[in-house]
Amino acid sequence: MKIIFTITFAATAAIAFAQEKSSEISARADSVGDLPNMRQGVTVLPGAPSPYGLPEQKKVASAKKQYSQEDQIREILLSLPVTGVIGNGKKVLLHDITLEEGEIVESVILKQTEILLVKEITPEKVIIEWIEQRQRKTPRTLEIPIDLSPRVKALIAGQSNVNKKVMGIVRLPESEEDQ
């Protein structure tokens, strides 16, 4: 019991001693900071930022690229594959969009304001032109290449040497009992 009383007394004395030292330090004038009688006004020139305001925020350049409607249309149309030619090259099937020479191309994005015309269809490419209210020296065009050559999209695993024909084991029935 004496030990607990001694520890409690020592802790109380230490706390009281620490509080006494801290009140002495805070009572000195140099530890308080600027006193009201030490402050003076500041003259601010017109147009200058306030010295008491928040610092100016730096404008961070947006990392997100802004696409115009033309860029979006070009990106979509160039990503679509040409899946077929209809009527000896009079019509071209661009994914599920039918393009016919002299016809307007249907909208490919929501709220599309740009109007596109299929200008020309050749065996190698489709030329699409923007229709504009003001005539430009050179009109905006888009060329979509036509390539209907067969392609392999996936090679099945295990067929690394496709030139050799490997039969494997073939069993032929030797008698009627095996059938």
CSV table of C-alpha atoms in Angstrom, one decimal:
chain,number,residue,atom,x,y,z
A,1,MET,CA,0.0,0.0,0.0
A,2,LYS,CA,2.9,2.3,0.8
A,3,ILE,CA,4.3,1.7,-2.7
A,4,ILE,CA,1.1,2.8,-4.4
A,5,PHE,CA,0.8,5.9,-2.2
A,6,THR,CA,4.5,6.8,-3.0
A,7,ILE,CA,4.0,6.4,-6.7
A,8,THR,CA,0.8,8.4,-6.7
A,9,PHE,CA,2.4,11.2,-4.7
A,10,ALA,CA,5.5,11.3,-7.1
A,11,ALA,CA,3.3,11.4,-10.2
A,12,THR,CA,1.2,14.3,-8.7
A,13,ALA,CA,4.3,16.3,-7.8
A,14,ALA,CA,5.8,15.8,-11.3
A,15,ILE,CA,2.5,17.0,-13.0
A,16,ALA,CA,2.3,20.0,-10.7
A,17,PHE,CA,6.0,20.9,-11.3
A,18,ALA,CA,5.5,20.6,-15.2
A,19,GLN,CA,2.4,22.9,-15.0
A,20,GLU,CA,4.3,25.5,-13.0
A,21,LYS,CA,7.1,25.6,-15.6
A,22,SER,CA,4.7,25.9,-18.5
A,23,SER,CA,2.8,28.8,-16.9
A,24,GLU,CA,6.1,30.7,-16.5
A,25,ILE,CA,7.0,30.2,-20.2
A,26,SER,CA,3.6,31.3,-21.5
A,27,ALA,CA,3.6,34.4,-19.3
A,28,ARG,CA,6.6,35.9,-21.1
A,29,ALA,CA,5.8,38.4,-23.8
A,30,ASP,CA,8.2,37.1,-26.4
A,31,SER,CA,6.5,33.7,-26.3
A,32,VAL,CA,3.0,35.1,-27.1
A,33,GLY,CA,3.8,36.3,-30.7
A,34,ASP,CA,2.5,39.6,-32.1
A,35,LEU,CA,0.7,41.6,-29.6
A,36,PRO,CA,-2.1,44.0,-30.9
A,37,ASN,CA,0.0,47.1,-30.2
A,38,MET,CA,2.9,45.7,-32.3
A,39,ARG,CA,0.8,45.2,-35.4
A,40,GLN,CA,0.8,47.8,-38.2
A,41,GLY,CA,-1.3,48.2,-41.3
A,42,VAL,CA,-0.1,47.2,-44.7
A,43,THR,CA,-0.6,49.3,-47.8
A,44,VAL,CA,-1.8,47.2,-50.8
A,45,LEU,CA,-1.5,48.5,-54.3
A,46,PRO,CA,-4.6,48.4,-56.6
A,47,GLY,CA,-4.7,45.1,-58.4
A,48,ALA,CA,-2.2,43.4,-56.1
A,49,PRO,CA,-3.3,40.2,-54.3
A,50,SER,CA,-4.3,40.5,-50.7
A,51,PRO,CA,-1.5,39.6,-48.2
A,52,TYR,CA,-4.1,38.1,-45.9
A,53,GLY,CA,-5.8,36.1,-48.6
A,54,LEU,CA,-5.2,32.5,-49.8
A,55,PRO,CA,-2.3,32.0,-52.1
A,56,GLU,CA,-3.1,31.8,-55.8
A,57,GLN,CA,-3.8,28.3,-57.1
A,58,LYS,CA,-1.8,27.2,-60.1
A,59,LYS,CA,-3.9,26.1,-63.0
A,60,VAL,CA,-3.2,22.4,-63.7
A,61,ALA,CA,-3.4,21.5,-67.4
A,62,SER,CA,-6.0,18.8,-67.9
A,63,ALA,CA,-4.5,15.5,-68.8
A,64,LYS,CA,-7.7,14.4,-70.4
A,65,LYS,CA,-7.7,15.1,-74.2
A,66,GLN,CA,-10.6,17.0,-75.5
A,67,TYR,CA,-12.0,15.4,-78.7
A,68,SER,CA,-14.0,17.4,-81.2
A,69,GLN,CA,-16.9,15.8,-82.9
A,70,GLU,CA,-14.8,15.4,-86.1
A,71,ASP,CA,-12.1,13.5,-84.1
A,72,GLN,CA,-14.7,11.2,-82.5
A,73,ILE,CA,-16.3,10.4,-85.9
A,74,ARG,CA,-12.9,9.7,-87.5
A,75,GLU,CA,-11.9,7.4,-84.6
A,76,ILE,CA,-15.1,5.4,-84.8
A,77,LEU,CA,-15.3,5.1,-88.6
A,78,LEU,CA,-11.6,4.1,-88.9
A,79,SER,CA,-12.0,1.5,-86.2
A,80,LEU,CA,-14.9,-0.3,-88.0
A,81,PRO,CA,-13.8,-3.1,-90.4
A,82,VAL,CA,-15.0,-3.3,-94.0
A,83,THR,CA,-17.0,-6.5,-94.0
A,84,GLY,CA,-18.2,-6.7,-97.5
A,85,VAL,CA,-18.7,-5.1,-101.0
A,86,ILE,CA,-22.2,-5.2,-102.5
A,87,GLY,CA,-23.2,-4.9,-106.1
A,88,ASN,CA,-19.7,-4.9,-107.8
A,89,GLY,CA,-18.4,-2.1,-105.6
A,90,LYS,CA,-21.5,0.2,-105.7
A,91,LYS,CA,-22.1,-0.3,-102.0
A,92,VAL,CA,-19.7,-1.1,-99.1
A,93,LEU,CA,-20.6,-2.7,-95.8
A,94,LEU,CA,-18.7,-0.9,-93.0
A,95,HIS,CA,-19.4,-3.2,-90.0
A,96,ASP,CA,-23.2,-2.9,-90.0
A,97,ILE,CA,-23.4,0.5,-91.9
A,98,THR,CA,-24.2,0.4,-95.6
A,99,LEU,CA,-22.3,3.1,-97.5
A,100,GLU,CA,-23.5,4.0,-101.0
A,101,GLU,CA,-21.8,6.6,-103.3
A,102,GLY,CA,-23.7,9.9,-103.2
A,103,GLU,CA,-25.6,9.0,-100.0
A,104,ILE,CA,-25.5,10.6,-96.5
A,105,VAL,CA,-23.7,8.5,-93.8
A,106,GLU,CA,-25.9,7.8,-90.8
A,107,SER,CA,-25.0,9.2,-87.4
A,108,VAL,CA,-22.3,7.3,-85.5
A,109,ILE,CA,-22.3,9.4,-82.2
A,110,LEU,CA,-25.1,10.7,-80.1
A,111,LYS,CA,-26.3,14.3,-81.0
A,112,GLN,CA,-24.1,14.3,-84.1
A,113,THR,CA,-24.3,17.7,-85.9
A,114,GLU,CA,-21.7,16.9,-88.6
A,115,ILE,CA,-23.1,15.7,-91.9
A,116,LEU,CA,-21.1,13.2,-93.9
A,117,LEU,CA,-21.4,12.3,-97.6
A,118,VAL,CA,-20.0,9.2,-99.3
A,119,LYS,CA,-18.1,11.0,-102.1
A,120,GLU,CA,-16.5,8.0,-103.9
A,121,ILE,CA,-16.1,4.3,-103.7
A,122,THR,CA,-13.1,2.7,-105.4
A,123,PRO,CA,-11.9,-0.9,-105.2
A,124,GLU,CA,-9.2,0.2,-102.7
A,125,LYS,CA,-11.0,2.8,-100.5
A,126,VAL,CA,-14.1,4.7,-99.6
A,127,ILE,CA,-13.8,8.5,-99.5
A,128,ILE,CA,-16.2,10.3,-97.1
A,129,GLU,CA,-16.5,14.1,-97.2
A,130,TRP,CA,-17.9,16.5,-94.6
A,131,ILE,CA,-20.8,18.7,-95.9
A,132,GLU,CA,-20.3,22.3,-94.6
A,133,GLN,CA,-22.2,25.6,-94.9
A,134,ARG,CA,-19.0,27.5,-95.8
A,135,GLN,CA,-16.9,26.2,-98.7
A,136,ARG,CA,-13.3,25.5,-97.8
A,137,LYS,CA,-10.3,25.5,-100.2
A,138,THR,CA,-9.8,21.8,-99.5
A,139,PRO,CA,-12.8,19.9,-98.0
A,140,ARG,CA,-12.4,17.7,-95.0
A,141,THR,CA,-12.3,14.1,-96.1
A,142,LEU,CA,-11.8,10.7,-94.6
A,143,GLU,CA,-10.4,7.7,-96.5
A,144,ILE,CA,-11.4,4.2,-95.3
A,145,PRO,CA,-9.3,1.4,-96.9
A,146,ILE,CA,-11.0,-1.6,-98.3
A,147,ASP,CA,-9.2,-4.8,-97.5
A,148,LEU,CA,-11.2,-8.0,-97.8
A,149,SER,CA,-8.2,-10.4,-97.6
A,150,PRO,CA,-8.7,-13.3,-95.2
A,151,ARG,CA,-7.2,-12.9,-91.7
A,152,VAL,CA,-6.5,-15.3,-88.8
A,153,LYS,CA,-7.8,-13.7,-85.6
A,154,ALA,CA,-6.7,-16.6,-83.3
A,155,LEU,CA,-4.3,-19.5,-83.7
A,156,ILE,CA,-5.4,-22.4,-81.6
A,157,ALA,CA,-2.8,-23.6,-79.1
A,158,GLY,CA,-0.9,-26.7,-80.0
A,159,GLN,CA,-0.8,-25.9,-83.7
A,160,SER,CA,2.7,-24.4,-83.8
A,161,ASN,CA,3.8,-26.3,-87.0
A,162,VAL,CA,0.7,-25.9,-89.3
A,163,ASN,CA,2.5,-27.1,-92.5
A,164,LYS,CA,2.8,-30.8,-91.3
A,165,LYS,CA,-0.2,-33.0,-91.3
A,166,VAL,CA,-0.1,-35.3,-88.2
A,167,MET,CA,-2.7,-38.0,-88.1
A,168,GLY,CA,-2.1,-39.5,-84.8
A,169,ILE,CA,-3.4,-43.1,-83.9
A,170,VAL,CA,-6.3,-44.4,-86.0
A,171,ARG,CA,-7.9,-47.7,-85.1
A,172,LEU,CA,-9.6,-49.8,-87.7
A,173,PRO,CA,-12.0,-52.5,-86.6
A,174,GLU,CA,-10.3,-55.8,-87.2
A,175,SER,CA,-13.4,-58.0,-86.7
A,176,GLU,CA,-17.1,-57.6,-86.3
A,177,GLU,CA,-16.7,-58.1,-82.5
A,178,ASP,CA,-14.8,-54.8,-82.2
A,179,GLN,CA,-17.6,-52.8,-83.8
